[in-house]
Coordinates of C-alpha atoms in Angstrom, one line a residue:
Chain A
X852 CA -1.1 0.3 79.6
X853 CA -2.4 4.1 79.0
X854 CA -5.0 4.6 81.2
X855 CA -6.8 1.3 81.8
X856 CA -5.0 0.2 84.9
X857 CA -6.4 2.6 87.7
X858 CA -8.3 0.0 89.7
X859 CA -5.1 -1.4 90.0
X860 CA -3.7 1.7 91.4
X861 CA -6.3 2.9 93.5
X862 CA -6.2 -0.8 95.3
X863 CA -7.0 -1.3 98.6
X864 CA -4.5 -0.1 100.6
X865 CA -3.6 3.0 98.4
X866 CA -7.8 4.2 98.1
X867 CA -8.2 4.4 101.8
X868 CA -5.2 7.0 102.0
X869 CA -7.0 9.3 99.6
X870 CA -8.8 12.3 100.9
X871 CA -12.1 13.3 100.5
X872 CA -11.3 15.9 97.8
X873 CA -8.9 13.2 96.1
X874 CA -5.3 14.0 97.3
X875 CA -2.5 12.2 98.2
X876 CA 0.4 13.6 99.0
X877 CA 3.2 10.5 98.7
X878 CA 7.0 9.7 99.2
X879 CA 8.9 6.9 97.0
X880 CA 11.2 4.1 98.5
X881 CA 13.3 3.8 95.6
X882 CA 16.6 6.0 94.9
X883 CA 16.8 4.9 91.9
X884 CA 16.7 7.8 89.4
X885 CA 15.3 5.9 86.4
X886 CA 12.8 4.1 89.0
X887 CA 11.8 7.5 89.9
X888 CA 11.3 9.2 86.6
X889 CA 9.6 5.8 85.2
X890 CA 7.0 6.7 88.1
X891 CA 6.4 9.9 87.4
X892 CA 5.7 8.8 83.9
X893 CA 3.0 6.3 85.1
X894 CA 1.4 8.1 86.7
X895 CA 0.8 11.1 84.0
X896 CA -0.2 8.1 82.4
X897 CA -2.4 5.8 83.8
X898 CA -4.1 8.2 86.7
X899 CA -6.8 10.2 85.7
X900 CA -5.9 13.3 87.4
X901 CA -9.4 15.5 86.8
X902 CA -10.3 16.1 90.6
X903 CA -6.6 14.6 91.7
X904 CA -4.1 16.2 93.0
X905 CA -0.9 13.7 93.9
X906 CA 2.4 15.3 95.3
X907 CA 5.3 13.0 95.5
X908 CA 8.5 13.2 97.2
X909 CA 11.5 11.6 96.3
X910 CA 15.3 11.5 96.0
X911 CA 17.9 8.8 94.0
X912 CA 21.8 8.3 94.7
X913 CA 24.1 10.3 93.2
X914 CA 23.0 11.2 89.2
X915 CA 23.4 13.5 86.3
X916 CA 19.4 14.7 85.2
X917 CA 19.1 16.4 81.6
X918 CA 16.1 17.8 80.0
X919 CA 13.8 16.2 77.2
X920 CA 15.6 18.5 74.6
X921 CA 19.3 18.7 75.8
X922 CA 23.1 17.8 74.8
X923 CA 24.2 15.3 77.2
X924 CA 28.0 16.2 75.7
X925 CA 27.6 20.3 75.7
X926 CA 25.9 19.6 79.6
X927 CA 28.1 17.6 81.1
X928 CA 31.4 15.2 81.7
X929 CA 30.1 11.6 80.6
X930 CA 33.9 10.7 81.3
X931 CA 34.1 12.0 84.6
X932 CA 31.0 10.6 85.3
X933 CA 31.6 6.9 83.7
X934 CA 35.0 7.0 86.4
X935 CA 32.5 7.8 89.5
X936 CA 30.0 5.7 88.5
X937 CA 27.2 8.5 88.1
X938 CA 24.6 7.8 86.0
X939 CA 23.2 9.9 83.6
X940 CA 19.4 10.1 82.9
X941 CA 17.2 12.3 80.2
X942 CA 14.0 13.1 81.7
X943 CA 11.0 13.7 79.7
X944 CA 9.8 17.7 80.9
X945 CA 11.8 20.1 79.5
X946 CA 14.1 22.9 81.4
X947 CA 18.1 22.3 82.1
X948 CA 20.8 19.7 83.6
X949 CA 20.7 19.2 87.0
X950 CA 22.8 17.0 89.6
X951 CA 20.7 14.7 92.3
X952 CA 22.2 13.1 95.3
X953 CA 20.7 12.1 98.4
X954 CA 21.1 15.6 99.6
X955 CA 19.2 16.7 96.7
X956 CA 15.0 16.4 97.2
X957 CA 12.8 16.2 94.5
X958 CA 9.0 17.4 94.6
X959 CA 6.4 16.5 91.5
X960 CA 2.8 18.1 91.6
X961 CA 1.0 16.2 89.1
X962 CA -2.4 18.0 88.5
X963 CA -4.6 17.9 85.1
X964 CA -3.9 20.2 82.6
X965 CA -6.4 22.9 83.8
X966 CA -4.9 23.1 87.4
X967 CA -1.7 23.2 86.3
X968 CA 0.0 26.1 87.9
X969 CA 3.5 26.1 88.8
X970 CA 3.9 29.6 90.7
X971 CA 1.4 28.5 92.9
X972 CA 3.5 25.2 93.3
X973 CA 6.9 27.1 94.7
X974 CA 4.6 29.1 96.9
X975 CA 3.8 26.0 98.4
X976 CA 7.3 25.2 98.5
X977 CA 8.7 28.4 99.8
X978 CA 5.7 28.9 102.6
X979 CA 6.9 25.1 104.0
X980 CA 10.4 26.3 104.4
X981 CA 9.6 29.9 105.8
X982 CA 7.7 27.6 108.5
X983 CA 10.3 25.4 109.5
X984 CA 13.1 28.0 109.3
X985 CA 11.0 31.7 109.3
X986 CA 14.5 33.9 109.0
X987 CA 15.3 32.2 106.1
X988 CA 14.6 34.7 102.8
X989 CA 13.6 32.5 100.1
X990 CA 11.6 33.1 96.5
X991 CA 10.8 32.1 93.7
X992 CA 11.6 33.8 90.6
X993 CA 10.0 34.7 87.1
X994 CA 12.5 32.1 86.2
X995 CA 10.9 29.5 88.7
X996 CA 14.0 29.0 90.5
X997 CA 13.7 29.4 94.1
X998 CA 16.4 31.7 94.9
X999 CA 18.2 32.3 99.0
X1000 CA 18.9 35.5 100.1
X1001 CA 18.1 36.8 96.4
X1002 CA 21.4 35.5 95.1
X1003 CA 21.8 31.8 95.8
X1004 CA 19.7 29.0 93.6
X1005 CA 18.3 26.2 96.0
X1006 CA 15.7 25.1 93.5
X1007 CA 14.9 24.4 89.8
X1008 CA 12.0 24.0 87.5
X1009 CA 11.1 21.5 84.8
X1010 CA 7.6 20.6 83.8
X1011 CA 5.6 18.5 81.1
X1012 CA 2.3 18.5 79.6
X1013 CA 0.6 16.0 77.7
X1014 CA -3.0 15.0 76.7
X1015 CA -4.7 15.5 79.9
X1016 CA -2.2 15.5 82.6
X1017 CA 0.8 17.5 83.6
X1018 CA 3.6 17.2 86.1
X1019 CA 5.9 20.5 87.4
X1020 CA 8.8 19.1 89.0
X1021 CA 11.1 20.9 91.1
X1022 CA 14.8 20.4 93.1
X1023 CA 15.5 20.9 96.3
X1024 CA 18.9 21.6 97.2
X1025 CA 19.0 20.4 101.3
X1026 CA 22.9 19.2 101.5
X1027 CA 24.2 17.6 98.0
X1028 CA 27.6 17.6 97.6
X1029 CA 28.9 20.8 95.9
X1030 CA 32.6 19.7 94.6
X1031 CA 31.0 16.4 92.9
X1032 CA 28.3 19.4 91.3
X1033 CA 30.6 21.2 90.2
X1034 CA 33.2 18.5 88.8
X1035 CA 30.5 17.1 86.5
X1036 CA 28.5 20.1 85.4
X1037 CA 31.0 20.7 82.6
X1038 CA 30.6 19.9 79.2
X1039 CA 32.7 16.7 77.7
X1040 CA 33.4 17.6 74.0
X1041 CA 34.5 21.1 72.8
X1042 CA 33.2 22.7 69.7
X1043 CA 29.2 21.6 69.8
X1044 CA 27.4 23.7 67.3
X1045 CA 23.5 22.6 68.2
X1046 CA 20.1 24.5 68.8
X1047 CA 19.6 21.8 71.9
X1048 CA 18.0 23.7 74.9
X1049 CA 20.9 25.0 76.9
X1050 CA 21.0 25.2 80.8
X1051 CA 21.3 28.0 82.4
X1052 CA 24.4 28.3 85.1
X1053 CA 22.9 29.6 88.5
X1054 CA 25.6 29.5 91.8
X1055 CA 24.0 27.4 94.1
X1056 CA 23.8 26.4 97.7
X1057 CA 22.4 24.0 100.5
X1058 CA 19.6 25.2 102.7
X1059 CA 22.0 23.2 105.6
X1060 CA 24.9 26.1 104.9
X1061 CA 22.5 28.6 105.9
X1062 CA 20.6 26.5 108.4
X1063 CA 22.7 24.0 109.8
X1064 CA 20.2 23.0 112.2
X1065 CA 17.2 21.8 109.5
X1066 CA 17.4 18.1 109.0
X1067 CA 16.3 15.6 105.9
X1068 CA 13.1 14.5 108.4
X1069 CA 12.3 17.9 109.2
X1070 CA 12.5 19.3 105.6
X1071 CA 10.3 16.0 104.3
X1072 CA 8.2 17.0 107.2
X1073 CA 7.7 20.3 106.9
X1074 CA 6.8 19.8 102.9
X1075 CA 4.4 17.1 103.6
X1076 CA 2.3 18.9 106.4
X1077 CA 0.8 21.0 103.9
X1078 CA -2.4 20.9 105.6
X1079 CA -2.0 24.9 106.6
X1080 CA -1.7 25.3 102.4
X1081 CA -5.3 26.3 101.9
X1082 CA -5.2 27.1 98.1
X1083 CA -3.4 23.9 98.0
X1084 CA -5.8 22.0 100.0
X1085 CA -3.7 18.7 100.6
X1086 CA -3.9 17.4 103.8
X1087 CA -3.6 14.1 103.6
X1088 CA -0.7 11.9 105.7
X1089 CA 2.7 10.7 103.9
X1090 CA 2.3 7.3 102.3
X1091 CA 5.7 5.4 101.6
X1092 CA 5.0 3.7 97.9
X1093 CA 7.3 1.2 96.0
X1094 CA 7.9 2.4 92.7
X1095 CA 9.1 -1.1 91.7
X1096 CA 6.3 -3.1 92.7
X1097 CA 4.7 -3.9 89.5
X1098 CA 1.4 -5.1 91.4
X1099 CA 0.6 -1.7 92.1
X1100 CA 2.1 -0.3 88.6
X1101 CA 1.7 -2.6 86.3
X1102 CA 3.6 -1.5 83.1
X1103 CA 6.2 0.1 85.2
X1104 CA 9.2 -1.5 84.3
X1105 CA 8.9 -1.3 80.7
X1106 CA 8.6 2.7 81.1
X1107 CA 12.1 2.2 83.8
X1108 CA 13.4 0.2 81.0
X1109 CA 12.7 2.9 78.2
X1110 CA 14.5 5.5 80.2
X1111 CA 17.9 3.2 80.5
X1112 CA 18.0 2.8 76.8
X1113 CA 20.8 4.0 74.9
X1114 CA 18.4 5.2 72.5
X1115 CA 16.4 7.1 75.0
X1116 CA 18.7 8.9 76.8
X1117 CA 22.0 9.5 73.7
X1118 CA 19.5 8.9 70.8
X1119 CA 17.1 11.7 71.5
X1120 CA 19.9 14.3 71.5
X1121 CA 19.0 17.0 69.1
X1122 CA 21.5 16.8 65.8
X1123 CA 24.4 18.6 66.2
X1124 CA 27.7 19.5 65.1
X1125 CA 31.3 19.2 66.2
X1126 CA 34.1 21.5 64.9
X1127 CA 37.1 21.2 66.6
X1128 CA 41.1 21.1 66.0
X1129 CA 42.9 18.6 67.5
X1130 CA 46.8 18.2 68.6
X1131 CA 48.4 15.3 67.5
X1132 CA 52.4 14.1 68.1
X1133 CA 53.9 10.8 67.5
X1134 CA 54.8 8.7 70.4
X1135 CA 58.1 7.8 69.0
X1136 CA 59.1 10.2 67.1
X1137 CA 57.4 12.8 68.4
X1138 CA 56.7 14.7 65.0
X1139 CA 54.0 17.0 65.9
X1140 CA 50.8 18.5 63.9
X1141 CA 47.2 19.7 63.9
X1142 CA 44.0 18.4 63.0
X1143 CA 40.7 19.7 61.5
X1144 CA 37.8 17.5 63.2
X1145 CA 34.5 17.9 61.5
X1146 CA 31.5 15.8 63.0
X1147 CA 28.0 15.6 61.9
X1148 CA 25.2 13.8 64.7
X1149 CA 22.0 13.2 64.2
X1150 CA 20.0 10.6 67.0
X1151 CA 23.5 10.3 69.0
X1152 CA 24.7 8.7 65.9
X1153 CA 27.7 10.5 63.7
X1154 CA 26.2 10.8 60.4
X1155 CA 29.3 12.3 59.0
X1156 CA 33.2 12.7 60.0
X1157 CA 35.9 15.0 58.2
X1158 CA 39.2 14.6 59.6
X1159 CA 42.1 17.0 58.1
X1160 CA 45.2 16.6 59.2
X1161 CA 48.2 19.3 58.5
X1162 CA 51.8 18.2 56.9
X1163 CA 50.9 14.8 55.6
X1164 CA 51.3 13.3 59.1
X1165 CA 49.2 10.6 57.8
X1166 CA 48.1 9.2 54.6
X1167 CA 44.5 11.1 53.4
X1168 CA 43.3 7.9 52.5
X1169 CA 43.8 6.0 55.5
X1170 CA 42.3 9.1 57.4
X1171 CA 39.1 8.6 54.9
X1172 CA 39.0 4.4 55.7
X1173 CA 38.6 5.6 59.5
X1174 CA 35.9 7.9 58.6
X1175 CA 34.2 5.1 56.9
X1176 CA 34.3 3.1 59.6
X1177 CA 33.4 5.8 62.6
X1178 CA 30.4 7.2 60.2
X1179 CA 27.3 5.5 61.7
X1180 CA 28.7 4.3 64.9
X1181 CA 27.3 5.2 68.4
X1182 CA 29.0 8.6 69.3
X1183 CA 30.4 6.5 72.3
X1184 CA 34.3 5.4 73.5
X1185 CA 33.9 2.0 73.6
X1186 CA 31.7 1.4 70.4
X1187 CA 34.3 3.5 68.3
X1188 CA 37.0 1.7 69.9
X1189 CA 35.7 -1.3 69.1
X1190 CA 35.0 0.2 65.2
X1191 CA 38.2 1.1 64.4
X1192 CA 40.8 -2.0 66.1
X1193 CA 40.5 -3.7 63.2
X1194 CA 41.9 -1.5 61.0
X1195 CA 44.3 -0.3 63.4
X1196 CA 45.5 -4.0 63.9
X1197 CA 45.8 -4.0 59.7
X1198 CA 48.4 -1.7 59.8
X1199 CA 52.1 -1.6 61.0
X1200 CA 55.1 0.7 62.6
X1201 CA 54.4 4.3 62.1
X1202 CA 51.3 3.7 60.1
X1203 CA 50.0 2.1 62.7
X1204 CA 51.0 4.3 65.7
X1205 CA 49.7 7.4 64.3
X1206 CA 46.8 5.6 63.1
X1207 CA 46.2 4.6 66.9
X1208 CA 47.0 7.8 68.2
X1209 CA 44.8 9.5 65.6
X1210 CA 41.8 7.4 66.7
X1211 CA 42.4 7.6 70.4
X1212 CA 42.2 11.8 70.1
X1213 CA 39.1 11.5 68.1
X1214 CA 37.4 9.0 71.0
X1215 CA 39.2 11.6 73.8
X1216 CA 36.8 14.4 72.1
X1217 CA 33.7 12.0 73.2
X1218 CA 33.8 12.0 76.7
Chain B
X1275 CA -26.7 26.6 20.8
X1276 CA -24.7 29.4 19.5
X1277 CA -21.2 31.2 20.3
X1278 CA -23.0 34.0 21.8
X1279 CA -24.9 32.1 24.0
X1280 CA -22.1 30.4 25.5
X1281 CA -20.5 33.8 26.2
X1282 CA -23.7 35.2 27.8
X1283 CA -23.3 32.2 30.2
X1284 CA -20.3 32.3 31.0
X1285 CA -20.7 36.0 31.8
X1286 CA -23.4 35.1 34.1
X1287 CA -21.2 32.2 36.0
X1288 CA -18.1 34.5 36.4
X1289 CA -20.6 37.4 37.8
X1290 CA -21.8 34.7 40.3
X1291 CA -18.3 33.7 41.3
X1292 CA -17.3 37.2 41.5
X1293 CA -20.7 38.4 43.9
X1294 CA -20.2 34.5 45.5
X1295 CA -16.3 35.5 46.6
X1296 CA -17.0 39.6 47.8
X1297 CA -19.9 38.9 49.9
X1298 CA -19.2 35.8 51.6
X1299 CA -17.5 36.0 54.9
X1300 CA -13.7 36.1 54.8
X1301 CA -13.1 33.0 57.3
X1302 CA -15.3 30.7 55.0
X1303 CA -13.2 32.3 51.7
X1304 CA -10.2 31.5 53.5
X1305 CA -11.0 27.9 54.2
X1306 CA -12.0 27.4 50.4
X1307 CA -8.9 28.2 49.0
X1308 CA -6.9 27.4 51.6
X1309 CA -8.6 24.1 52.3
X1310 CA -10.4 22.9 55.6
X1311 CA -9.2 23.0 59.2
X1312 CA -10.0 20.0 61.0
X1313 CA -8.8 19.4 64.7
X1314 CA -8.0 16.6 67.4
X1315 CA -9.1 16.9 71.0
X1316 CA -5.7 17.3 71.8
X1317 CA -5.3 20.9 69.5
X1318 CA -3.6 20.3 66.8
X1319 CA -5.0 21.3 63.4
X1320 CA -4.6 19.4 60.1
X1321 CA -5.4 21.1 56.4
X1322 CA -5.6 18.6 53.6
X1323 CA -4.3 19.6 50.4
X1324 CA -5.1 17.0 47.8
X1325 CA -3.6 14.2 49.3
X1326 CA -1.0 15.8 51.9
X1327 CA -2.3 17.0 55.2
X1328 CA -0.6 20.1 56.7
X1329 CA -0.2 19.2 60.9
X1330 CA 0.1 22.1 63.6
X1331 CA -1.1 23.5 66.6
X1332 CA -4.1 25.4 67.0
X1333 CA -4.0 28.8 68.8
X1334 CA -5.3 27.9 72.1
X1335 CA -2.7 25.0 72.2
X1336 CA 0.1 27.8 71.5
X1337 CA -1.1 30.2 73.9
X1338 CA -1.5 27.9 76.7
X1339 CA 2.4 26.8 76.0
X1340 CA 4.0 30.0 76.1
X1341 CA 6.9 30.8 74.1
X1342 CA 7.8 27.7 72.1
X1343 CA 12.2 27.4 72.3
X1344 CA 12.5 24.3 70.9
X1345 CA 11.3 22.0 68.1
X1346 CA 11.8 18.3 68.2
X1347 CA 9.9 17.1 64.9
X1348 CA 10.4 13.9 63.5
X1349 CA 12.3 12.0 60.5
X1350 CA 10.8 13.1 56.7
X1351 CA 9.6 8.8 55.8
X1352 CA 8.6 8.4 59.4
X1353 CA 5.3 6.3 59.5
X1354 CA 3.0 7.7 61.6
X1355 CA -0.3 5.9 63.3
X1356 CA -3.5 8.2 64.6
X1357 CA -2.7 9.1 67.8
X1358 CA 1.1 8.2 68.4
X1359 CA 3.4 10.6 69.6
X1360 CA 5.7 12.3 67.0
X1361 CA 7.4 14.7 68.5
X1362 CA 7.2 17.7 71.1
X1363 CA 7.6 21.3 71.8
X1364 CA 9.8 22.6 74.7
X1365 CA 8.4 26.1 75.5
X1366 CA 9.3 28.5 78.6
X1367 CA 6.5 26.6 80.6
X1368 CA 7.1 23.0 80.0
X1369 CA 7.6 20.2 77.6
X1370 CA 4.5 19.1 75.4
X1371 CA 4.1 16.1 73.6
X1372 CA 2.9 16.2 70.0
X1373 CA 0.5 13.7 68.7
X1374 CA -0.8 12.6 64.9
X1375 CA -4.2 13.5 64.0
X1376 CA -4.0 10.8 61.0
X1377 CA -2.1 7.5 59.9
X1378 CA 0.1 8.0 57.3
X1379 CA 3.7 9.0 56.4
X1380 CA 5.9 12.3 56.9
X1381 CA 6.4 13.7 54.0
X1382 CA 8.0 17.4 55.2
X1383 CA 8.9 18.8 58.1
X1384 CA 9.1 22.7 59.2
X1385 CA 13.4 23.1 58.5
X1386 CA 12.3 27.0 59.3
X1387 CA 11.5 26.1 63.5
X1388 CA 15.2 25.2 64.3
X1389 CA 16.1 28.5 63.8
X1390 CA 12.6 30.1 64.5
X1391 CA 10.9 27.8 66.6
X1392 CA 8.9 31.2 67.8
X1393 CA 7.0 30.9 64.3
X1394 CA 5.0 28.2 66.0
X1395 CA 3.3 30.9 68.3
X1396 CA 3.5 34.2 65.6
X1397 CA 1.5 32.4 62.7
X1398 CA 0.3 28.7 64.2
X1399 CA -2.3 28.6 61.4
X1400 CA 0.5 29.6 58.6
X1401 CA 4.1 29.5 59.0
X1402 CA 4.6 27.9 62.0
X1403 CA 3.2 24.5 60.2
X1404 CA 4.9 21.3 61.7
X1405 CA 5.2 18.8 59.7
X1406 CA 3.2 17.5 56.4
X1407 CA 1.9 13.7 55.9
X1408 CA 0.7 11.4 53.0
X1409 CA -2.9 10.7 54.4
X1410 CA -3.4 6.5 54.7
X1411 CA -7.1 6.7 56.2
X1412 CA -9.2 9.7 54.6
X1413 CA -11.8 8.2 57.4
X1414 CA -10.0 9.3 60.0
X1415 CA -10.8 12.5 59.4
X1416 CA -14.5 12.2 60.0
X1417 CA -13.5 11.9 63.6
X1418 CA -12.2 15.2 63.5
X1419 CA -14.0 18.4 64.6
X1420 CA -14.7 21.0 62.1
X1421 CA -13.8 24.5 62.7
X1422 CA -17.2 25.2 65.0
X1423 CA -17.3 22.2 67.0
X1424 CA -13.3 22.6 68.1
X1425 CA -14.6 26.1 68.5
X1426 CA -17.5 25.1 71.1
X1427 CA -14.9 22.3 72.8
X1428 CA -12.3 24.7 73.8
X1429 CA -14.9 26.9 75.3
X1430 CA -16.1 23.6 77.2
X1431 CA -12.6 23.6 78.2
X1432 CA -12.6 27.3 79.7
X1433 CA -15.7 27.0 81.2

């Protein structure tokens, strides 16, 4: 589907919104993040941007966002987030974890490689909001956050590059909630030794605590009127675009579907290590020791476990059989649940309970 | 023909060599021995060394990215086709997909990037090599640009 379906694209109804100089300045239906980021893609990939400049606007229900290159288990809590139903998402540009809700609004500027300038992309951003709101003191940063009274992050950066095209898209933090932020921003598993891209923790805050006044419509509003931008030079009106309609994007679920894969958004995760002691006791007889945990992953996958337990708590060569059976496996809860019941279910009376409590402490250390 | 003929010759031909290496210009001395640079629209540079070509970015590809943080390469057996996307670079200014210049197979990849993924901007042309492939289509690299012609297209580009 790479760049053959643009008539398709540029059909009837979406052409005659395009301005003379070939802008269109757009805002997607879905709130879906998958559907979202699967439209981005399309269109770094099917729209020949030379002479384009598209800016969409967008926002999903509540999710978790990672970077191309990041650690879904150093950057957040896949358990807390399995229990409120979040969803986590890797997107493909670079840059840190972020949380989107439907306070949360997202802005791409998709240009062509040779236009692409992101500082000049925030100054759009920060000139819209010093309109609608003129004593509010925002700026962007070296680090391309945008930054409230010089302290408080309201905004961040994350931008991709590819053969001709290149999308910068940014955050925009208008009323999310803050505790469900903060309660899933954490990592799951302790102990990650990896060279993934780290985020970088900023305090953050709502443009609505320091201007109560500014609603959703007026923010969308004031972003999308960027008609006074004149090194911009959009001006054309909002269009409302369904990024599920596969008439219009043809190829689009298949890129939605990509981004849902367990392979996409686990497997991608840069190899890394886990070294980490664990505390076990025995429900009965509540004999107590330590552990050595020593996991290898490579594509979300553990390529190697080496569990060493203290006081011959357990036999070594049991401990080695569960090893067998974890090494390979999805570095998932259910999968290694799954794994190792059978050889639980093999054994009996102590064996067995501290064989179970054993394998539950090594699936609490996955999230 | 006698001995001392031979060694007269042979005198000759390594005076030649000699006068051939000294005054020829350093960049075309270079490529000799180093073997050829050849390069995809999309800047990245392969050098073929018998029959293993070297893959990395060219210079204007790591300027334009900015400090390069992160290396995501692929697996050492991966088959490759022309074209297909094999990995990416996460830099300070955004993530950038990496693409074969030929069909073939990985036979090394860069181990020194994960700890020093800055080599990829220090010494693109050297040490900050990607990855190195068996070479399945020597045709393929007809279709690449030789030093002067990738020369003349990024100056298209800056233009």
């Amino acid at each position: 589907f790479r760049k053959t379906h643009l008539s398709g694209f540029f059909s009837a109804g979406i052409h005659s919104k395009l301005t003379k100089d070939g802008s269109l300045i757009f805002q997607s239906k879905s709130t879906d993040i998958h559907q979202n980021l699967a439209l981005e893609d399309w269109i770094e990939t099917n729209v020949d941007l030379t002479n384009r400049r598209l800016f969409l606007l967008w926002r999903s229900h509540a999710a978790v966002v990672i970077g191309r290159h990041q650690n879904p288990w150093a950057e957040c809590d896949l358990g807390a987030m399995w229990r409120a139903g979040v969803p986590l998402a890797r997107r493909r540009s670079g840059g840190g974890t972020v949380y989107h809700d439907m306070g949360n609004l997202n802005l791409t500027f998709f240009s062509c490689r040779k236009l692409y300038d992101r500082q000049r992309n925030l100054k759009v951003v920060t000139e819209a909001l010093r309109r609608a709101r003129p004593e509010l003191d925002v700026r962007a940063t070296e680090r391309l956050d945008i930054v409230l009274n010089g302290k408080y992050k309201i905004s961040g950066s994350a931008s991709r590059l590819s053969r001709k095209a290149s999308y910068h898209h940014c955050t925009l933090l208008h009323s999310a909630d803050g505790s469900a932020l903060q309660s899933v921003l954490r990592p799951s598993t302790p102990g990650i030794h990896s060279n993934a891209t780290p985020s970088v923790v900023s305090s953050v805050t709502n443009l609505t605590d320091h201007a109560p006044s500014l609603t959703w419509e007026e923010l969308t509003q004031a972003l999308s009127n960027l008609s006074y931008a004149p090194y911009f030079g959009l001006s054309s009106p909002l269009s409302l675009l369904d990024p599920s309609d596969e008439s219009l994007f043809p190829g689009i679920g298949c890129m939605a579907s990509e981004l849902r894969s367990w392979d996409w958004t686990f497997g991608k995760t840069p190899k890394f290590t886990i070294e980490t002691e664990l505390s076990l006791s025995d429900d009965l007889t509540l004999e107590h020791t330590t552990a050595q945990l020593h996991i290898e992953l490579k594509n979300g996958l553990i390529s190697s476990i080496v569990i060493t337990v203290q006081d011959q708590w357990l036999q070594q060569t049991l401990i080695n059989e569960l090893c067998d059976v974890l090494t390979g496996e999805r570095f998932c809860p259910h999968r290694v649940a799954a794994a190792v019941s059978t050889l639980i279910k093999s054994e009996q009376d102590e064996t067995q309970r501290r064989l179970h409590k054993l394998s539950n402490t090594v699936i609490s250390v996955m999230g | 023909a006698t001995r001392s003929d031979f060694s007269s010759l042979w005198s000759i031909e390594t005076a030649a060599v000699f006068v051939l290496f000294v005054c020829v210009p350093r960049v075309w001395f270079l490529n000799f021995f180093k073997g050829t640079l050849k390069f995809t629209d999309k800047h990245e540079w392969v050098r073929v060394e018998g029959s293993i070509g070297t893959v990395g970015i060219s210079n204007y590809a790591q300027e334009a990215l900015g400090d390069v943080v992160y290396c995501g390469l692929p697996e050492v057996g991966q088959k490759l086709e022309q074209m297909e996307e094999f990995g990416a670079l996460e830099s300070v200014k955004a993530a950038s997909e990496l693409y074969s210049p030929l069909t073939g197979e990985v036979s090394e990849i860069n181990t020194e990037l994960a700890e020093n993924p800055g080599l990829v901007n220090k010494d693109c042309y050297g040490e900050g090599w990607l990855i190195k492939m068996s070479i399945e289509k020597p045709e393929e690299l007809d279709g690449l640009m030789d030093q002067s012609a990738y020369d003349k297209f990024v100056k298209s580009l800056e233009d």
